């Protein structure tokens, strides 16, 4: 019995983590959902209604064109189910499975300990911070990105390790690798930053570090140059460039075709920052803060409290990850060393973009870098020979993850961030108010909370009433989409701030509580006539 427990305990922990996620999905899933997450459900329903699979020209995208995303599961589910909670739950469960499969697929060429592989996979399933809970396990806005990155890197490692021979299996793998590269490019610059650019740079550094290159530097000759080109390190550079070329091709499709037929934000307006007047220091501070919050840091809380303890744990987690990375950097070689080098390279490439450009910076952007800490942990626990060091590291890591996960789960269960929205959502659905307007944070989420019964278009503010075409169907903004009365949903703060706006003064109050105010108008045309831009 003891031997069996020793053999199977990693799988028991994995099963317990999955059970925890199932409970959270079944009973507390919508506590922390927001309009960004609800948008994916609305988009998937639109695809189901139109009979599309991947995309729709009738959707206002946000920051990127998402080709391989949650809608591939949600869309078909909307054709057979009408329960939004069930659809999101099933989608999340499918993605948990894909997440684990992609991770194990990526790890196999590295020949790590199976126990280490299973135990480190827990970090993909444990909501050890609000960012991970929101954007991975429950909100599911980043699981697809992680799955794609793992599969892509796994294919890269297999192609690289078999570079001296060509079989039909390798030819098929090469085709899939290039196809995924193109798809990543079609999706926008996200994967270029998260995967292709760091991969090319890592392969270049790996090649420069090789024995063949150093010998060529010392004594250049044609023979040594050919030896370098036929070597293992040059093969890694070749396949990284091949994938990069595929992504550039896909990005060309994105710019020349996708951006002209679909509505989404492009990055032409992203500039390098000014590096004076404190701007650089502010960007550095924000980059560090976002990294800390990914690992659970909670700002503006007492040091001598549970939240303060979790903030301290975020520093400890980062310290443990750095320790394991440094140890592996010194002791690994070949493919294993390449993965460690990639983690370091990807971190600095992304930090450079976060600090020196005007791009938006939020904690979730680090997720596609953080996931490469997991194989590094695998390598550490597989190769570390000092039993005491390995045991202390494992205990500290387990303790930190247990406490931070416990805190996040407790918050998810006890804190319903949508509690104030539920009464107004219920009122609108029960009284037949099926279409209206609101600012973005109060629009899509109401649709999900009402199981799709209430549709809400986005506006910038209740004074100008200009359309905010962001993560919502195009039809919401067509003049003839809705006939009959229409409502305007405002928070009490918005109502107070815009109390002199014509829309607020001329609307009929049909609902009011401590958090929200709902005003009714005879038609969309009447409401829009009160906008400052229409005056």
Coordinates of C-alpha atoms in Angstrom, one line a residue:
X1 CA 0.0 0.0 0.0
X2 CA 2.8 2.4 0.9
X3 CA 4.6 1.6 -2.3
X4 CA 1.5 2.2 -4.4
X5 CA 0.9 5.5 -2.6
X6 CA 4.5 6.5 -3.4
X7 CA 4.0 5.6 -7.0
X8 CA 0.6 7.2 -7.6
X9 CA 0.6 10.2 -5.3
X10 CA 1.3 12.7 -8.2
X11 CA -1.8 11.4 -10.0
X12 CA -3.9 11.7 -6.8
X13 CA -2.9 15.4 -6.5
X14 CA -3.7 16.0 -10.1
X15 CA -7.1 14.4 -9.7
X16 CA -7.7 16.5 -6.6
X17 CA -6.8 19.7 -8.5
X18 CA -9.2 18.7 -11.3
X19 CA -12.0 18.0 -8.7
X20 CA -11.4 21.5 -7.1
X21 CA -11.8 23.1 -10.5
X22 CA -15.0 21.1 -11.3
X23 CA -16.5 22.3 -8.0
X24 CA -15.5 26.0 -8.7
X25 CA -17.0 25.7 -12.2
X26 CA -20.2 24.2 -11.0
X27 CA -21.0 26.4 -8.1
X28 CA -18.9 29.6 -8.2
X29 CA -18.0 30.1 -11.9
X30 CA -19.7 33.4 -12.5
X31 CA -18.5 35.1 -9.3
X32 CA -15.5 36.8 -11.0
X33 CA -16.5 36.8 -14.7
X34 CA -16.5 40.2 -16.5
X35 CA -17.5 41.6 -19.8
X36 CA -14.2 40.5 -21.5
X37 CA -14.9 36.9 -20.6
X38 CA -18.6 37.1 -21.4
X39 CA -17.7 38.5 -24.9
X40 CA -16.3 35.1 -25.9
X41 CA -19.7 33.5 -25.1
X42 CA -21.6 36.1 -27.1
X43 CA -19.1 35.7 -30.0
X44 CA -19.5 31.9 -29.9
X45 CA -23.3 32.2 -29.9
X46 CA -23.0 34.5 -32.9
X47 CA -20.9 32.0 -34.8
X48 CA -23.5 29.2 -34.0
X49 CA -26.3 31.5 -35.3
X50 CA -24.5 32.3 -38.5
X51 CA -23.1 28.8 -39.1
X52 CA -19.5 29.9 -38.9
X53 CA -16.6 28.1 -37.2
X54 CA -13.6 30.3 -36.9
X55 CA -14.6 33.9 -37.5
X56 CA -17.4 36.4 -38.4
X57 CA -17.3 39.7 -40.1
X58 CA -20.3 40.7 -38.0
X59 CA -18.2 40.8 -34.8
X60 CA -16.3 43.8 -33.4
X61 CA -13.1 42.1 -32.2
X62 CA -10.9 43.7 -29.5
X63 CA -7.1 43.7 -29.5
X64 CA -6.5 40.8 -31.9
X65 CA -8.0 38.4 -34.4
X66 CA -8.4 35.1 -32.5
X67 CA -8.4 32.1 -34.9
X68 CA -7.9 29.2 -32.5
X69 CA -9.7 30.0 -29.3
X70 CA -12.6 29.0 -27.0
X71 CA -15.2 29.5 -29.7
X72 CA -14.1 26.3 -31.4
X73 CA -15.7 24.5 -28.4
X74 CA -18.3 27.0 -27.4
X75 CA -19.7 27.5 -30.9
X76 CA -20.7 23.9 -31.5
X77 CA -22.0 23.6 -27.9
X78 CA -24.4 26.6 -28.6
X79 CA -25.9 24.6 -31.4
X80 CA -27.1 21.9 -29.0
X81 CA -27.3 23.7 -25.6
X82 CA -28.9 26.9 -24.4
X83 CA -27.5 26.9 -20.9
X84 CA -24.6 29.4 -20.8
X85 CA -23.3 28.1 -17.5
X86 CA -23.2 24.5 -18.8
X87 CA -21.5 25.6 -22.0
X88 CA -18.7 27.5 -20.2
X89 CA -18.2 24.6 -17.8
X90 CA -17.9 22.0 -20.5
X91 CA -15.6 24.3 -22.5
X92 CA -13.3 24.7 -19.4
X93 CA -13.2 21.0 -18.8
X94 CA -12.2 20.3 -22.4
X95 CA -9.5 22.9 -22.1
X96 CA -8.1 21.4 -18.9
X97 CA -7.6 18.2 -20.8
X98 CA -6.0 19.9 -23.8
X99 CA -3.8 21.9 -21.5
X100 CA -2.4 18.7 -19.8
X101 CA -2.0 16.9 -23.1
X102 CA -0.1 19.8 -24.7
X103 CA 2.1 20.1 -21.7
X104 CA 3.0 16.4 -21.6
X105 CA 3.5 16.4 -25.4
X106 CA 6.0 19.3 -25.0
X107 CA 7.9 17.6 -22.1
X108 CA 8.3 14.2 -23.7
X109 CA 11.5 15.0 -25.8
X110 CA 13.1 16.4 -22.6
X111 CA 13.1 13.0 -20.9
X112 CA 12.1 14.3 -17.5
X113 CA 10.9 12.3 -14.6
X114 CA 7.2 11.3 -15.1
X115 CA 6.5 12.2 -11.4
X116 CA 8.0 15.7 -11.9
X117 CA 6.0 16.1 -15.1
X118 CA 2.7 15.3 -13.4
X119 CA 3.5 17.4 -10.3
X120 CA 4.5 20.5 -12.2
X121 CA 1.4 20.2 -14.3
X122 CA -0.5 21.2 -11.2
X123 CA 0.8 24.7 -11.6
X124 CA -1.4 24.9 -14.8
X125 CA -4.5 23.9 -12.8
X126 CA -3.9 25.6 -9.4
X127 CA -5.4 29.1 -9.2
X128 CA -2.6 30.4 -7.0
X129 CA -3.4 34.0 -7.9
X130 CA -6.4 36.0 -9.0
X131 CA -4.7 36.5 -12.4
X132 CA -4.4 32.7 -12.9
X133 CA -8.0 32.1 -11.7
X134 CA -9.4 34.8 -14.0
X135 CA -7.4 34.2 -17.1
X136 CA -6.6 30.5 -17.0
X137 CA -8.7 28.2 -14.9
X138 CA -12.1 29.9 -14.8
X139 CA -12.2 32.9 -17.2
X140 CA -10.3 30.8 -19.8
X141 CA -8.9 33.7 -21.8
X142 CA -5.3 32.4 -21.9
X143 CA -5.6 28.6 -21.8
X144 CA -5.8 28.4 -25.6
X145 CA -2.6 30.6 -25.9
X146 CA -0.7 28.2 -23.6
X147 CA -2.0 25.1 -25.4
X148 CA -0.8 26.5 -28.8
X149 CA 2.6 27.5 -27.4
X150 CA 3.2 24.0 -25.8
X151 CA 2.2 22.2 -29.0
X152 CA 4.3 24.5 -31.1
X153 CA 7.4 24.1 -28.9
X154 CA 6.9 20.3 -28.7
X155 CA 6.8 20.1 -32.5
X156 CA 10.0 22.2 -32.7
X157 CA 11.8 20.0 -30.3
X158 CA 10.9 16.8 -32.2
X159 CA 11.9 18.3 -35.6
X160 CA 15.2 19.5 -34.2
X161 CA 16.0 16.2 -32.5
X162 CA 15.4 14.3 -35.7
X163 CA 17.1 16.8 -38.1
X164 CA 19.4 14.2 -39.7
X165 CA 16.6 12.0 -41.2
X166 CA 13.4 12.6 -43.1
X167 CA 10.4 10.2 -42.8
X168 CA 6.8 10.6 -43.7
X169 CA 6.0 11.2 -40.0
X170 CA 8.6 14.0 -39.9
X171 CA 7.2 15.4 -43.1
X172 CA 3.7 15.5 -41.6
X173 CA 5.1 17.0 -38.4
X174 CA 6.9 19.7 -40.4
X175 CA 3.7 20.5 -42.3
X176 CA 1.7 20.8 -39.1
X177 CA 4.5 23.0 -37.6
X178 CA 4.5 25.3 -40.5
X179 CA 0.7 25.4 -40.6
X180 CA 0.6 26.3 -36.9
X181 CA 3.2 29.0 -37.5
X182 CA 1.1 30.6 -40.1
X183 CA -2.0 30.4 -37.9
X184 CA -0.1 32.1 -35.1
X185 CA 0.9 34.9 -37.4
X186 CA -2.7 35.3 -38.7
X187 CA -3.7 35.8 -35.1
X188 CA -1.5 38.9 -34.8
X189 CA 1.7 39.8 -33.0
X190 CA 1.0 37.9 -29.7
X191 CA 2.7 34.7 -30.7
X192 CA 5.6 36.5 -32.4
X193 CA 6.3 38.1 -29.1
X194 CA 5.5 35.1 -26.9
X195 CA 7.1 32.4 -29.1
X196 CA 8.7 33.0 -32.5
X197 CA 11.0 36.0 -31.7
X198 CA 12.3 34.5 -28.4
X199 CA 12.7 31.2 -30.1
X200 CA 14.9 32.6 -33.0
X201 CA 17.0 34.6 -30.5
X202 CA 17.4 31.5 -28.2
X203 CA 18.4 29.3 -31.2
X204 CA 20.9 32.0 -32.3
X205 CA 22.5 32.2 -28.8
X206 CA 22.5 28.4 -28.6
X207 CA 24.3 28.2 -32.0
X208 CA 26.8 30.9 -31.0
X209 CA 27.5 29.0 -27.8
X210 CA 28.2 25.7 -29.6
X211 CA 31.6 24.1 -29.8
X212 CA 31.5 24.2 -33.6
X213 CA 31.0 27.9 -33.7
X214 CA 33.7 28.6 -31.1
X215 CA 36.2 26.5 -33.1
X216 CA 35.2 28.4 -36.3
X217 CA 35.9 31.7 -34.4
X218 CA 39.3 30.5 -33.4
X219 CA 40.3 29.2 -36.7
X220 CA 37.9 29.9 -39.6
X221 CA 37.8 27.3 -42.4
X222 CA 35.4 25.9 -44.9
X223 CA 35.4 22.5 -43.2
X224 CA 34.5 24.0 -39.9
X225 CA 31.9 26.2 -41.4
X226 CA 30.2 23.1 -43.0
X227 CA 30.6 21.3 -39.7
X228 CA 28.7 24.1 -38.0
X229 CA 25.9 24.1 -40.6
X230 CA 25.5 20.3 -40.3
X231 CA 25.6 20.4 -36.5
X232 CA 22.8 20.1 -33.9
X233 CA 22.8 23.8 -32.9
X234 CA 22.4 25.0 -36.5
X235 CA 19.4 22.8 -36.9
X236 CA 17.7 24.5 -34.0
X237 CA 18.3 27.8 -35.6
X238 CA 17.1 26.6 -39.0
X239 CA 13.7 25.3 -37.6
X240 CA 13.2 28.4 -35.5
X241 CA 13.7 30.6 -38.6
X242 CA 11.4 28.3 -40.6
X243 CA 8.6 28.8 -37.9
X244 CA 9.4 32.6 -37.8
X245 CA 9.0 32.8 -41.6
X246 CA 5.7 31.0 -41.4
X247 CA 4.5 33.4 -38.8
X248 CA 5.6 36.4 -40.8
X249 CA 3.7 35.0 -43.7
X250 CA 0.6 34.6 -41.5
X251 CA 1.0 38.1 -40.1
X252 CA 1.1 39.4 -43.7
X253 CA -2.2 37.7 -44.3
X254 CA -3.5 39.4 -41.1
X255 CA -2.4 42.9 -42.3
X256 CA -3.3 42.6 -45.9
X257 CA -6.6 40.6 -45.7
X258 CA -7.8 39.9 -42.2
X259 CA -7.6 43.5 -41.0
X260 CA -9.6 44.7 -44.0
X261 CA -12.4 42.2 -43.6
X262 CA -12.7 42.1 -39.8
X263 CA -12.8 44.8 -37.1
X264 CA -10.0 44.7 -34.5
X265 CA -7.4 46.9 -32.9
X266 CA -4.0 46.9 -34.7
X267 CA -0.7 48.0 -33.3
X268 CA 0.4 50.7 -35.7
X269 CA -0.1 53.2 -32.8
X270 CA 2.3 51.4 -30.5
X271 CA 5.4 53.6 -30.1
X272 CA 8.6 53.5 -28.1
X273 CA 8.2 55.4 -24.9
X274 CA 9.9 58.6 -23.9
X275 CA 12.8 57.7 -21.6
X276 CA 12.8 60.9 -19.6
X277 CA 10.6 62.7 -17.1
X278 CA 10.1 59.5 -15.1
X279 CA 8.4 57.6 -17.9
X280 CA 11.0 54.8 -18.0
X281 CA 10.9 54.4 -14.2
X282 CA 7.1 54.2 -14.3
X283 CA 7.2 51.5 -17.0
X284 CA 9.8 49.5 -15.0
X285 CA 7.7 49.8 -11.9
X286 CA 4.6 48.6 -13.7
X287 CA 6.4 45.7 -15.3
X288 CA 7.7 44.5 -11.9
X289 CA 4.3 45.1 -10.3
X290 CA 2.5 43.1 -13.0
X291 CA 5.0 40.2 -12.5
X292 CA 4.4 40.2 -8.7
X293 CA 0.6 40.2 -9.2
X294 CA 0.8 37.2 -11.5
X295 CA 2.2 35.3 -8.5
X296 CA -0.4 36.6 -6.0
X297 CA 0.9 39.9 -4.7
X298 CA -2.0 41.9 -3.2
X299 CA -1.4 45.7 -3.1
X300 CA -2.7 48.0 -0.4
X301 CA -3.1 45.4 2.3
X302 CA -1.7 45.0 5.8
X303 CA 1.6 43.2 6.0
X304 CA 0.4 41.4 9.2
X305 CA -2.6 39.8 7.5
X306 CA -3.5 36.8 5.4
X307 CA -3.3 39.0 2.3
X308 CA 0.1 40.3 3.5
X309 CA 1.3 36.7 3.8
X310 CA 0.2 36.0 0.3
X311 CA 2.1 39.0 -1.0
X312 CA 5.3 37.8 0.8
X313 CA 4.7 34.4 -0.9
X314 CA 4.8 36.0 -4.3
X315 CA 8.3 37.1 -3.6
X316 CA 9.3 33.7 -2.3
X317 CA 7.8 32.0 -5.4
X318 CA 9.8 34.2 -7.8
X319 CA 12.9 33.5 -5.7
X320 CA 12.4 29.7 -6.0
X321 CA 11.8 30.0 -9.7
X322 CA 15.0 32.0 -10.1
X323 CA 17.0 29.5 -8.0
X324 CA 15.8 26.5 -10.1
X325 CA 16.5 28.4 -13.3
X326 CA 20.0 29.3 -12.3
X327 CA 20.7 25.7 -11.2
X328 CA 19.4 24.2 -14.4
X329 CA 21.2 26.8 -16.6
X330 CA 24.5 25.6 -15.1
X331 CA 23.8 21.9 -15.2
X332 CA 21.8 21.1 -18.3
X333 CA 22.8 20.7 -21.9
X334 CA 21.3 20.0 -25.3
X335 CA 17.5 20.3 -25.5
X336 CA 17.1 20.8 -21.8
X337 CA 19.6 23.7 -21.7
X338 CA 17.8 25.2 -24.7
X339 CA 14.5 25.3 -22.8
X340 CA 16.1 27.0 -19.8
X341 CA 17.8 29.5 -22.2
X342 CA 14.4 30.1 -23.9
X343 CA 12.8 30.9 -20.5
X344 CA 15.4 33.6 -19.8
X345 CA 15.4 34.9 -23.4
X346 CA 11.5 35.1 -23.5
X347 CA 11.4 36.9 -20.2
X348 CA 13.8 39.6 -21.3
X349 CA 12.3 40.0 -24.8
X350 CA 8.8 40.4 -23.2
X351 CA 10.1 42.8 -20.5
X352 CA 11.8 44.9 -23.2
X353 CA 8.4 45.2 -25.0
X354 CA 6.6 45.9 -21.8
X355 CA 9.0 48.6 -20.6
X356 CA 10.1 50.3 -23.8
X357 CA 6.9 50.5 -25.7
X358 CA 3.5 52.1 -25.1
X359 CA 1.8 48.7 -25.2
X360 CA -0.8 47.9 -22.5
X361 CA 0.8 46.2 -19.5
X362 CA -1.2 43.8 -17.3
X363 CA -0.2 40.8 -15.2
X364 CA -1.7 38.2 -17.6
X365 CA 0.8 39.1 -20.3
X366 CA 3.4 37.3 -18.4
X367 CA 1.5 33.9 -18.5
X368 CA 3.1 32.8 -21.8
X369 CA 6.5 33.4 -20.2
X370 CA 5.7 31.8 -16.8
X371 CA 4.6 28.5 -18.3
X372 CA 8.3 27.8 -19.2
X373 CA 9.1 27.8 -15.5
X374 CA 7.3 24.5 -15.3
X375 CA 9.7 22.5 -17.5
X376 CA 12.6 24.1 -15.7
X377 CA 11.1 22.8 -12.4
X378 CA 10.9 19.4 -14.1
X379 CA 14.5 19.5 -15.1
X380 CA 15.5 20.7 -11.6
X381 CA 13.7 17.9 -9.8
X382 CA 14.9 15.3 -12.3
X383 CA 18.6 16.3 -12.3
X384 CA 19.2 17.7 -8.8
X385 CA 21.4 15.2 -6.9
X386 CA 21.4 16.9 -3.5
X387 CA 18.5 15.3 -1.8
X388 CA 18.2 17.9 1.0
X389 CA 18.2 20.8 -1.4
X390 CA 15.6 19.2 -3.6
X391 CA 13.4 18.3 -0.6
X392 CA 13.6 21.9 0.8
X393 CA 12.7 23.4 -2.5
X394 CA 9.8 21.0 -3.0
X395 CA 8.4 21.7 0.5
X396 CA 8.7 25.5 0.1
X397 CA 7.1 25.4 -3.4
X398 CA 4.3 23.1 -2.2
X399 CA 3.7 25.3 0.9
X400 CA 3.6 28.5 -1.1
X401 CA 1.2 27.1 -3.7
X402 CA -1.1 25.5 -1.1
X403 CA -1.4 28.8 0.8
X404 CA -1.8 31.0 -2.2
X405 CA -4.3 28.7 -3.9
X406 CA -6.3 28.4 -0.7
X407 CA -6.5 32.1 -0.4
X408 CA -7.6 32.6 -4.0
X409 CA -10.2 29.8 -3.8
X410 CA -11.6 31.2 -0.5
X411 CA -11.9 34.6 -2.2
X412 CA -13.6 33.1 -5.2
X413 CA -16.1 31.3 -3.0
X414 CA -16.9 34.1 -0.6
X415 CA -16.6 37.2 -2.8
X416 CA -19.1 37.5 -5.6
X417 CA -17.9 40.5 -7.7
X418 CA -21.1 40.3 -9.7
X419 CA -23.5 40.4 -6.7
X420 CA -24.6 44.0 -7.3
X421 CA -25.3 43.1 -11.0
X422 CA -27.6 40.1 -10.3
X423 CA -30.7 42.1 -9.1
X424 CA -30.7 44.4 -12.1
X425 CA -29.9 41.6 -14.5
X426 CA -32.9 39.6 -13.1
X427 CA -35.1 42.6 -13.3
X428 CA -34.3 43.2 -17.0
X429 CA -34.8 39.6 -17.9
X430 CA -38.0 39.0 -16.0
X431 CA -39.7 42.2 -17.3
X432 CA -38.9 41.7 -21.0
X433 CA -36.3 44.4 -21.5
X434 CA -34.2 42.6 -24.0
X435 CA -32.1 45.4 -25.5
X436 CA -30.3 48.4 -24.2
X437 CA -27.0 50.3 -23.7
X438 CA -24.4 50.6 -21.0
X439 CA -20.7 51.3 -20.6
X440 CA -18.5 48.3 -21.5
X441 CA -17.9 46.9 -18.0
X442 CA -21.7 46.6 -17.4
X443 CA -22.7 45.3 -20.9
X444 CA -21.6 41.8 -21.9
X445 CA -21.5 40.5 -18.4
X446 CA -25.3 41.2 -18.0
X447 CA -25.9 39.2 -21.1
X448 CA -24.1 36.2 -19.6
X449 CA -25.8 36.6 -16.2
X450 CA -29.2 36.5 -17.9
X451 CA -28.3 33.4 -20.0
X452 CA -28.4 35.5 -23.1
X453 CA -31.8 37.0 -22.6
X454 CA -30.6 40.6 -22.4
X455 CA -28.5 42.2 -25.1
X456 CA -26.5 45.4 -24.4
X457 CA -24.6 47.5 -26.8
X458 CA -21.5 49.5 -25.6
X459 CA -21.3 53.3 -25.3
X460 CA -18.4 55.5 -24.3
X461 CA -20.5 57.6 -21.9
X462 CA -24.1 58.5 -21.2
X463 CA -23.5 62.1 -22.3
X464 CA -22.3 61.7 -25.9
X465 CA -23.8 58.2 -26.3
X466 CA -21.2 57.4 -29.0
X467 CA -21.0 53.7 -29.8
X468 CA -18.0 51.8 -28.3
X469 CA -17.6 49.0 -30.9
X470 CA -15.6 46.6 -28.8
X471 CA -16.1 42.8 -28.2
X472 CA -19.7 42.8 -29.3
X473 CA -21.9 42.0 -32.4
X474 CA -21.9 44.6 -35.2
X475 CA -25.7 44.3 -35.4
X476 CA -26.1 46.0 -32.0
X477 CA -25.0 49.3 -33.7
X478 CA -27.3 49.1 -36.7
X479 CA -30.1 51.6 -36.6
X480 CA -32.8 49.1 -37.4
X481 CA -31.6 46.2 -35.2
X482 CA -34.1 46.8 -32.4
X483 CA -37.6 48.2 -32.5
X484 CA -39.5 49.4 -29.5
X485 CA -38.4 50.6 -26.1
X486 CA -34.7 50.6 -25.1
X487 CA -33.0 51.0 -21.8
X488 CA -29.9 52.7 -20.6
X489 CA -28.1 51.0 -17.7
X490 CA -25.9 53.2 -15.5
X491 CA -24.0 52.7 -12.3
X492 CA -25.0 55.1 -9.6
X493 CA -21.5 56.7 -9.9
X494 CA -22.1 57.2 -13.7
X495 CA -25.6 58.6 -13.0
X496 CA -24.2 61.1 -10.5
X497 CA -21.3 62.2 -12.7
X498 CA -23.6 62.7 -15.7
X499 CA -26.7 63.9 -13.9
X500 CA -26.9 66.9 -16.2
X501 CA -26.7 64.9 -19.4
X502 CA -29.8 65.0 -21.5
X503 CA -30.1 61.2 -21.6
X504 CA -30.2 61.0 -17.8
X505 CA -32.6 63.9 -17.4
X506 CA -35.1 62.7 -20.0
X507 CA -35.1 59.0 -19.3
X508 CA -37.9 57.2 -17.4
X509 CA -36.6 55.5 -14.2
X510 CA -37.8 51.9 -14.3
X511 CA -35.2 50.4 -11.8
X512 CA -32.9 51.8 -9.1
X513 CA -31.0 50.3 -6.3
X514 CA -27.8 51.3 -4.4
X515 CA -25.6 50.2 -7.3
X516 CA -27.5 50.7 -10.6
X517 CA -30.0 52.9 -12.3
X518 CA -32.0 51.9 -15.4
X519 CA -33.7 54.5 -17.6
X520 CA -36.2 53.7 -20.4
X521 CA -36.8 55.4 -23.8
X522 CA -39.3 54.9 -26.5
X523 CA -36.8 53.8 -29.1
X524 CA -33.1 53.7 -30.0
X525 CA -33.6 56.9 -32.1
X526 CA -35.1 58.8 -29.1
X527 CA -32.2 57.7 -26.8
X528 CA -29.6 58.6 -29.4
X529 CA -31.2 62.1 -29.9
X530 CA -30.1 63.0 -26.4
X531 CA -26.4 62.4 -27.2
X532 CA -24.2 65.5 -27.2
X533 CA -23.0 64.6 -30.7
X534 CA -26.5 64.6 -32.0
X535 CA -27.3 68.0 -30.7

